[in-house]
Amino acid sequence: MPRGARLDALGTLHHAIIRGIEKGDIVRDEEDRKEFLRRMGELARGTGTGIYAFALMTNHAHILLKSGEQGLSTFMRRLLSGYAQYFNRRHRRVGHLFQNRYKSIICEEEAYFDKLVAYIHLNPLRAGLVDSFEELASYPWCSHSVMMNKVHYSWLNREYVLQCFGDREGEARRAYVAYLEEEIGINREKELSGGGLCRSYGGWSNVLSMRKQGVKALSDDRILGGDSFVREVLQEAEGQGEQLLSADERAQHIARAIENACRKEGISIAVLRSGSRRGRVPAIRKALAKKFVQEYGLSLAETARQLWVTTSAVSHMVR
């Protein structure tokens, strides 16, 4: 059966999973780990890719990210091919380092963002790479240490993650840690490692219950989310629906509107998409959200991806 095409658009939230070929190691020592993260950080900056969580294990890695202007495929191709060349040179080996195709799942942010952050950050603890939450807090190969202010990676969007748990630094961090302590007792491996009907609706028993009630829901193995989210993603991917502008024209209008708004207010596009709530940034997002929805006919989900906020946030902005 042929593999489905990648689904992607600017600002799409992906859970990317990278595995070594035949379960082989993708890092062998600290130098490899530093090089992998260095490359990931440089590419994130260079491509406008947002990184929210990562866990670099021994034979695989998890990354929670949002696509930049150049898309997920470009980011991942450059990261994996460049690192594989480095790894083979350094360790005097030949052949493939990674499985032929990394796994990427489009995720409904409103329902899954906090769960994905916790799941990824708990990986080293569950795998026995660290023995306690205290060790995890200083473990540099997982972005939990960044949340705890023990390690600093400037390319990781720490503020965006913490704002999901509270408005103030201390309050947000305490709530975040409490959430991880709850999640350590819940096995979400099956739920968060793919898409499809069973994962999106909490297992086969829930799907059977829905069927008995006559409830129908659209699903896709590439998407983790509810019926309306799946429909929206697929509709956008297939270019369905009436549009006053062609896809290329609309993309140009959107990019120009964002660039003009940022230039007028004297901020960078990176700041606009960082999750910051300082100064005029929230007002700029609100104005752009109204323009995109009311003038360009963008959906709430697509507008959210353009501005790197949640769909519910856009809904409030355009009221």
C-alpha positions as a LaTeX table, in Angstrom:
\begin{tabular}{lrrr}
\hline
Residue & $x$ (\AA) & $y$ (\AA) & $z$ (\AA) \\
\hline
Met1 & 0.00 & 0.00 & 0.00 \\
Pro2 & 1.55 & 3.38 & $-0.96$ \\
Arg3 & 2.43 & 5.73 & 1.87 \\
Gly4 & 0.31 & 8.83 & 2.31 \\
Ala5 & 1.72 & 12.19 & 1.32 \\
Arg6 & 3.02 & 14.50 & 4.02 \\
Leu7 & 0.47 & 17.00 & 5.25 \\
Asp8 & 1.94 & 20.36 & 6.08 \\
Ala9 & 1.39 & 24.11 & 6.12 \\
Leu10 & 3.06 & 27.06 & 7.80 \\
Gly11 & 2.55 & 26.83 & 11.57 \\
Thr12 & 1.30 & 23.22 & 11.55 \\
Leu13 & 2.03 & 21.42 & 14.84 \\
His14 & 3.92 & 18.15 & 14.29 \\
His15 & 5.13 & 15.40 & 16.58 \\
Ala16 & 8.18 & 14.12 & 14.69 \\
Ile17 & 9.75 & 10.79 & 15.64 \\
Ile18 & 13.20 & 9.83 & 14.31 \\
Arg19 & 14.55 & 6.30 & 14.67 \\
Gly20 & 17.90 & 4.70 & 13.92 \\
Ile21 & 17.93 & 2.09 & 11.17 \\
Glu22 & 17.42 & $-1.43$ & 12.53 \\
Lys23 & 17.07 & 0.14 & 16.00 \\
Gly24 & 20.69 & 1.29 & 15.87 \\
Asp25 & 22.10 & 4.20 & 17.85 \\
Ile26 & 21.84 & 7.70 & 16.38 \\
Val27 & 24.15 & 9.15 & 19.05 \\
Arg28 & 27.09 & 7.46 & 20.75 \\
Asp29 & 28.45 & 10.07 & 23.10 \\
Glu30 & 28.12 & 13.63 & 24.37 \\
Glu31 & 29.83 & 15.08 & 21.29 \\
Asp32 & 27.21 & 13.50 & 19.01 \\
Arg33 & 24.40 & 14.81 & 21.18 \\
Lys34 & 25.80 & 18.34 & 21.15 \\
Glu35 & 26.19 & 18.22 & 17.36 \\
Phe36 & 22.63 & 16.99 & 16.79 \\
Leu37 & 21.16 & 19.77 & 18.93 \\
Arg38 & 23.48 & 22.39 & 17.44 \\
Arg39 & 22.30 & 21.50 & 13.95 \\
Met40 & 18.66 & 21.41 & 15.02 \\
Gly41 & 18.93 & 24.84 & 16.65 \\
Glu42 & 20.66 & 26.46 & 13.69 \\
Leu43 & 18.11 & 25.03 & 11.26 \\
Ala44 & 15.21 & 26.12 & 13.47 \\
Arg45 & 16.47 & 29.70 & 13.35 \\
Gly46 & 17.29 & 29.58 & 9.66 \\
Thr47 & 13.96 & 28.11 & 8.54 \\
Gly48 & 11.64 & 29.81 & 11.04 \\
Thr49 & 10.72 & 26.44 & 12.56 \\
Gly50 & 9.31 & 26.60 & 16.10 \\
Ile51 & 10.70 & 24.00 & 18.53 \\
Tyr52 & 8.67 & 23.40 & 21.70 \\
Ala53 & 9.92 & 20.10 & 23.09 \\
Phe54 & 12.52 & 17.45 & 22.32 \\
Ala55 & 14.02 & 14.34 & 23.82 \\
Leu56 & 17.21 & 13.00 & 22.27 \\
Met57 & 17.44 & 9.35 & 23.27 \\
Thr58 & 20.07 & 6.81 & 22.20 \\
Asn59 & 18.43 & 5.23 & 19.15 \\
His60 & 15.59 & 7.66 & 18.53 \\
Ala61 & 14.41 & 11.22 & 19.13 \\
His62 & 11.12 & 13.06 & 19.62 \\
Ile63 & 10.58 & 16.66 & 18.48 \\
Leu64 & 7.46 & 18.82 & 18.90 \\
Leu65 & 7.61 & 21.59 & 16.32 \\
Lys66 & 5.68 & 23.97 & 14.10 \\
Ser67 & 6.54 & 24.26 & 10.42 \\
Gly68 & 8.28 & 27.38 & 9.22 \\
Glu69 & 8.14 & 29.01 & 5.79 \\
Gln70 & 10.18 & 26.21 & 4.17 \\
Gly71 & 8.02 & 23.43 & 5.58 \\
Leu72 & 8.61 & 20.33 & 7.68 \\
Ser73 & 10.15 & 18.25 & 4.89 \\
Thr74 & 12.92 & 20.76 & 4.18 \\
Phe75 & 13.74 & 21.14 & 7.87 \\
Met76 & 13.85 & 17.40 & 8.52 \\
Arg77 & 15.73 & 16.54 & 5.34 \\
Arg78 & 18.47 & 19.06 & 6.08 \\
Leu79 & 18.69 & 18.03 & 9.74 \\
Leu80 & 18.86 & 14.29 & 9.14 \\
Ser81 & 21.05 & 14.25 & 6.02 \\
Gly82 & 23.54 & 16.73 & 7.44 \\
Tyr83 & 23.79 & 14.95 & 10.79 \\
Ala84 & 24.07 & 11.51 & 9.15 \\
Gln85 & 27.04 & 12.72 & 7.05 \\
Tyr86 & 28.71 & 14.09 & 10.20 \\
Phe87 & 28.03 & 10.86 & 12.13 \\
Asn88 & 29.38 & 8.60 & 9.38 \\
Arg89 & 32.54 & 10.67 & 8.99 \\
Arg90 & 33.22 & 10.81 & 12.69 \\
His91 & 32.58 & 7.12 & 13.35 \\
Arg92 & 34.02 & 5.88 & 10.05 \\
Arg93 & 30.89 & 4.09 & 8.95 \\
Val94 & 28.88 & 3.94 & 5.72 \\
Gly95 & 25.22 & 3.48 & 4.88 \\
His96 & 21.97 & 4.82 & 6.23 \\
Leu97 & 21.80 & 6.06 & 9.82 \\
Phe98 & 18.05 & 6.64 & 10.09 \\
Gln99 & 15.02 & 4.63 & 9.10 \\
Asn100 & 14.07 & 5.56 & 5.55 \\
Arg101 & 11.20 & 7.80 & 6.60 \\
Tyr102 & 10.82 & 9.71 & 9.83 \\
Lys103 & 7.34 & 9.71 & 11.33 \\
Ser104 & 5.37 & 12.93 & 11.64 \\
Ile105 & 1.89 & 13.36 & 13.05 \\
Ile106 & $-0.12$ & 16.55 & 12.69 \\
Cys107 & $-1.60$ & 17.28 & 16.11 \\
Glu108 & $-4.61$ & 19.27 & 17.23 \\
Glu109 & $-2.95$ & 21.79 & 19.51 \\
Glu110 & $-5.91$ & 22.61 & 21.75 \\
Ala111 & $-6.40$ & 18.97 & 22.73 \\
Tyr112 & $-2.86$ & 17.59 & 22.71 \\
Phe113 & $-0.15$ & 20.24 & 23.16 \\
Asp114 & 0.33 & 19.81 & 26.92 \\
Lys115 & 0.10 & 16.02 & 26.69 \\
Leu116 & 2.73 & 15.92 & 23.95 \\
Val117 & 5.11 & 18.17 & 25.90 \\
Ala118 & 4.76 & 15.94 & 28.97 \\
Tyr119 & 5.07 & 12.70 & 26.99 \\
Ile120 & 8.26 & 13.87 & 25.24 \\
His121 & 9.83 & 15.30 & 28.39 \\
Leu122 & 9.17 & 12.12 & 30.38 \\
Asn123 & 10.88 & 9.86 & 27.82 \\
Pro124 & 14.36 & 9.90 & 29.43 \\
Leu125 & 12.88 & 9.13 & 32.85 \\
Arg126 & 10.74 & 6.28 & 31.56 \\
Ala127 & 13.68 & 4.85 & 29.59 \\
Gly128 & 15.99 & 4.91 & 32.62 \\
Leu129 & 18.42 & 7.48 & 31.20 \\
Val130 & 17.79 & 9.42 & 34.40 \\
Asp131 & 16.55 & 8.07 & 37.72 \\
Ser132 & 14.46 & 10.92 & 39.10 \\
Phe133 & 12.71 & 14.20 & 38.37 \\
Glu134 & 15.67 & 15.94 & 39.99 \\
Glu135 & 18.08 & 14.40 & 37.46 \\
Leu136 & 15.68 & 15.06 & 34.59 \\
Ala137 & 15.62 & 18.76 & 35.52 \\
Ser138 & 19.34 & 19.04 & 34.65 \\
Tyr139 & 19.45 & 16.52 & 31.80 \\
Pro140 & 20.70 & 18.58 & 28.81 \\
Trp141 & 19.46 & 16.23 & 26.07 \\
Cys142 & 15.80 & 16.86 & 26.85 \\
Ser143 & 14.06 & 20.24 & 26.84 \\
His144 & 12.54 & 19.69 & 30.29 \\
Ser145 & 15.83 & 21.10 & 31.59 \\
Val146 & 15.10 & 24.30 & 29.62 \\
Met147 & 11.67 & 24.59 & 31.22 \\
Met148 & 13.37 & 24.29 & 34.61 \\
Asn149 & 15.93 & 27.00 & 33.73 \\
Lys150 & 18.84 & 24.61 & 34.26 \\
Val151 & 19.92 & 24.55 & 30.59 \\
His152 & 19.58 & 27.29 & 27.98 \\
Tyr153 & 18.80 & 26.77 & 24.29 \\
Ser154 & 17.83 & 30.11 & 22.79 \\
Trp155 & 16.10 & 28.46 & 19.82 \\
Leu156 & 13.61 & 26.57 & 22.01 \\
Asn157 & 10.32 & 28.41 & 22.54 \\
Arg158 & 10.18 & 28.08 & 26.32 \\
Glu159 & 7.77 & 30.97 & 26.86 \\
Tyr160 & 5.13 & 29.50 & 24.56 \\
Val161 & 5.17 & 26.18 & 26.46 \\
Leu162 & 5.02 & 27.70 & 29.93 \\
Gln163 & 2.17 & 30.07 & 29.05 \\
Cys164 & $-0.01$ & 26.96 & 28.66 \\
Phe165 & 0.37 & 26.44 & 32.41 \\
Gly166 & 0.16 & 29.98 & 33.77 \\
Asp167 & 0.77 & 33.68 & 33.16 \\
Arg168 & 3.65 & 34.10 & 35.59 \\
Glu169 & 6.97 & 32.26 & 35.45 \\
Gly170 & 6.91 & 30.71 & 38.92 \\
Glu171 & 3.23 & 29.82 & 38.82 \\
Ala172 & 3.51 & 28.32 & 35.33 \\
Arg173 & 6.56 & 26.24 & 36.20 \\
Arg174 & 4.94 & 24.82 & 39.35 \\
Ala175 & 1.80 & 23.90 & 37.41 \\
Tyr176 & 3.91 & 22.37 & 34.65 \\
Val177 & 5.88 & 20.19 & 37.11 \\
Ala178 & 2.66 & 19.11 & 38.84 \\
Tyr179 & 1.25 & 18.11 & 35.46 \\
Leu180 & 4.32 & 16.00 & 34.66 \\
Glu181 & 4.03 & 14.27 & 38.01 \\
Glu182 & 0.45 & 13.32 & 37.12 \\
Glu183 & 1.39 & 12.21 & 33.60 \\
Ile184 & 4.22 & 9.92 & 34.73 \\
Gly185 & 1.55 & 7.47 & 35.88 \\
Ile186 & $-0.27$ & 7.46 & 32.52 \\
Asn187 & 0.99 & 5.50 & 29.53 \\
Arg188 & 0.25 & 7.57 & 26.43 \\
Glu189 & 2.60 & 5.72 & 24.08 \\
Lys190 & $-0.20$ & 4.36 & 21.87 \\
Glu191 & $-2.25$ & 7.55 & 22.03 \\
Leu192 & 0.49 & 10.01 & 21.04 \\
Ser193 & 2.69 & 8.03 & 18.66 \\
Gly194 & 0.34 & 8.23 & 15.68 \\
Gly195 & $-2.99$ & 9.41 & 14.33 \\
Gly196 & $-6.18$ & 7.67 & 13.25 \\
Leu197 & $-9.57$ & 7.00 & 14.75 \\
Cys198 & $-8.58$ & 4.90 & 17.79 \\
Arg199 & $-5.88$ & 7.27 & 18.95 \\
Ser200 & $-7.91$ & 10.42 & 18.37 \\
Tyr201 & $-10.88$ & 9.08 & 20.32 \\
Gly202 & $-9.15$ & 7.32 & 23.19 \\
Gly203 & $-9.11$ & 3.70 & 22.09 \\
Trp204 & $-11.21$ & 1.04 & 20.39 \\
Ser205 & $-13.80$ & 0.82 & 23.18 \\
Asn206 & $-14.66$ & 4.49 & 22.72 \\
Val207 & $-14.86$ & 4.02 & 18.94 \\
Leu208 & $-17.26$ & 1.10 & 19.41 \\
Ser209 & $-19.37$ & 3.19 & 21.78 \\
Met210 & $-19.53$ & 5.99 & 19.19 \\
Arg211 & $-20.63$ & 3.52 & 16.51 \\
Lys212 & $-23.38$ & 2.13 & 18.70 \\
Gln213 & $-24.63$ & 5.68 & 19.18 \\
Gly214 & $-24.50$ & 6.30 & 15.45 \\
Val215 & $-21.74$ & 8.89 & 15.78 \\
Lys216 & $-19.50$ & 9.08 & 12.73 \\
Ala217 & $-16.09$ & 10.73 & 12.71 \\
Leu218 & $-13.52$ & 11.27 & 10.00 \\
Ser219 & $-10.00$ & 10.07 & 10.74 \\
Asp220 & $-6.58$ & 9.91 & 9.12 \\
Asp221 & $-3.49$ & 8.03 & 10.29 \\
Arg222 & $-1.40$ & 11.16 & 9.71 \\
Ile223 & $-3.54$ & 13.32 & 12.00 \\
Leu224 & $-4.15$ & 13.22 & 15.76 \\
Gly225 & $-7.34$ & 15.15 & 16.40 \\
Gly226 & $-11.12$ & 15.23 & 16.36 \\
Asp227 & $-13.47$ & 15.06 & 13.39 \\
Ser228 & $-13.68$ & 18.80 & 12.68 \\
Phe229 & $-9.89$ & 19.22 & 12.93 \\
Val230 & $-9.23$ & 16.29 & 10.58 \\
Arg231 & $-11.72$ & 17.66 & 8.06 \\
Glu232 & $-10.16$ & 21.11 & 8.22 \\
Val233 & $-6.61$ & 19.81 & 7.70 \\
Leu234 & $-7.61$ & 17.58 & 4.78 \\
Gln235 & $-9.72$ & 20.29 & 3.20 \\
Glu236 & $-6.85$ & 22.75 & 3.33 \\
Ala237 & $-4.43$ & 20.12 & 1.99 \\
Glu238 & $-6.67$ & 19.37 & $-0.97$ \\
Gly239 & $-7.39$ & 23.02 & $-1.67$ \\
Gln240 & $-11.16$ & 22.59 & $-1.31$ \\
Gly241 & $-13.62$ & 25.37 & $-0.61$ \\
Glu242 & $-14.20$ & 28.72 & $-2.27$ \\
Gln243 & $-11.24$ & 31.09 & $-2.27$ \\
Leu244 & $-11.17$ & 34.65 & $-3.53$ \\
Leu245 & $-7.40$ & 34.38 & $-4.04$ \\
Ser246 & $-5.28$ & 31.61 & $-5.49$ \\
Ala247 & $-3.11$ & 29.73 & $-3.00$ \\
Asp248 & 0.04 & 31.55 & $-4.16$ \\
Glu249 & $-1.64$ & 34.96 & $-4.10$ \\
Arg250 & $-3.08$ & 34.36 & $-0.67$ \\
Ala251 & 0.30 & 33.22 & 0.69 \\
Gln252 & 1.89 & 36.39 & $-0.69$ \\
His253 & $-0.82$ & 38.61 & 0.84 \\
Ile254 & $-0.46$ & 36.90 & 4.22 \\
Ala255 & 3.35 & 37.15 & 4.24 \\
Arg256 & 3.18 & 40.81 & 3.19 \\
Ala257 & 0.55 & 41.66 & 5.83 \\
Ile258 & 2.65 & 40.08 & 8.60 \\
Glu259 & 5.83 & 41.76 & 7.40 \\
Asn260 & 4.17 & 45.20 & 7.13 \\
Ala261 & 2.52 & 44.95 & 10.55 \\
Cys262 & 5.80 & 43.97 & 12.21 \\
Arg263 & 7.77 & 46.67 & 10.43 \\
Lys264 & 5.21 & 49.32 & 11.41 \\
Glu265 & 5.42 & 48.36 & 15.09 \\
Gly266 & 9.18 & 47.83 & 15.08 \\
Ile267 & 9.18 & 44.16 & 16.03 \\
Ser268 & 10.51 & 41.06 & 14.28 \\
Ile269 & 8.32 & 38.31 & 12.84 \\
Ala270 & 10.04 & 35.91 & 15.26 \\
Val271 & 8.73 & 37.95 & 18.21 \\
Leu272 & 5.20 & 37.94 & 16.77 \\
Arg273 & 5.29 & 34.15 & 16.50 \\
Ser274 & 7.07 & 33.57 & 19.80 \\
Gly275 & 3.97 & 33.56 & 22.01 \\
Ser276 & 5.05 & 36.79 & 23.69 \\
Arg277 & 2.32 & 38.94 & 25.26 \\
Arg278 & 4.47 & 42.02 & 25.79 \\
Gly279 & 3.74 & 45.52 & 24.57 \\
Arg280 & 1.80 & 45.80 & 21.33 \\
Val281 & 2.27 & 42.17 & 20.26 \\
Pro282 & $-1.23$ & 40.92 & 21.30 \\
Ala283 & $-2.90$ & 43.86 & 19.53 \\
Ile284 & $-0.92$ & 43.17 & 16.34 \\
Arg285 & $-1.96$ & 39.50 & 16.41 \\
Lys286 & $-5.60$ & 40.49 & 16.90 \\
Ala287 & $-5.56$ & 42.90 & 13.96 \\
Leu288 & $-3.92$ & 40.33 & 11.70 \\
Ala289 & $-6.34$ & 37.60 & 12.81 \\
Lys290 & $-9.35$ & 39.76 & 11.86 \\
Lys291 & $-7.79$ & 40.60 & 8.50 \\
Phe292 & $-7.02$ & 36.96 & 7.68 \\
Val293 & $-10.46$ & 35.66 & 8.66 \\
Gln294 & $-12.68$ & 38.49 & 7.46 \\
Glu295 & $-10.79$ & 39.70 & 4.37 \\
Tyr296 & $-8.84$ & 36.66 & 3.17 \\
Gly297 & $-11.38$ & 34.02 & 4.21 \\
Leu298 & $-8.89$ & 31.90 & 6.15 \\
Ser299 & $-10.24$ & 29.33 & 8.57 \\
Leu300 & $-9.63$ & 29.78 & 12.28 \\
Ala301 & $-7.18$ & 26.84 & 12.23 \\
Glu302 & $-5.17$ & 28.22 & 9.31 \\
Thr303 & $-5.11$ & 31.70 & 10.88 \\
Ala304 & $-3.86$ & 30.12 & 14.12 \\
Arg305 & $-1.03$ & 28.43 & 12.24 \\
Gln306 & $-0.05$ & 31.66 & 10.52 \\
Leu307 & 0.16 & 33.49 & 13.87 \\
Trp308 & 1.38 & 30.49 & 15.90 \\
Val309 & $-1.42$ & 30.65 & 18.45 \\
Thr310 & $-4.25$ & 28.30 & 19.37 \\
Thr311 & $-7.50$ & 28.10 & 17.40 \\
Ser312 & $-9.49$ & 29.17 & 20.47 \\
Ala313 & $-7.25$ & 32.25 & 20.82 \\
Val314 & $-8.07$ & 33.24 & 17.23 \\
Ser315 & $-11.76$ & 32.70 & 17.93 \\
His316 & $-11.56$ & 35.27 & 20.75 \\
Met317 & $-9.57$ & 37.69 & 18.61 \\
Val318 & $-12.12$ & 37.85 & 15.79 \\
Arg319 & $-15.25$ & 38.24 & 17.92 \\
\hline
\end{tabular}
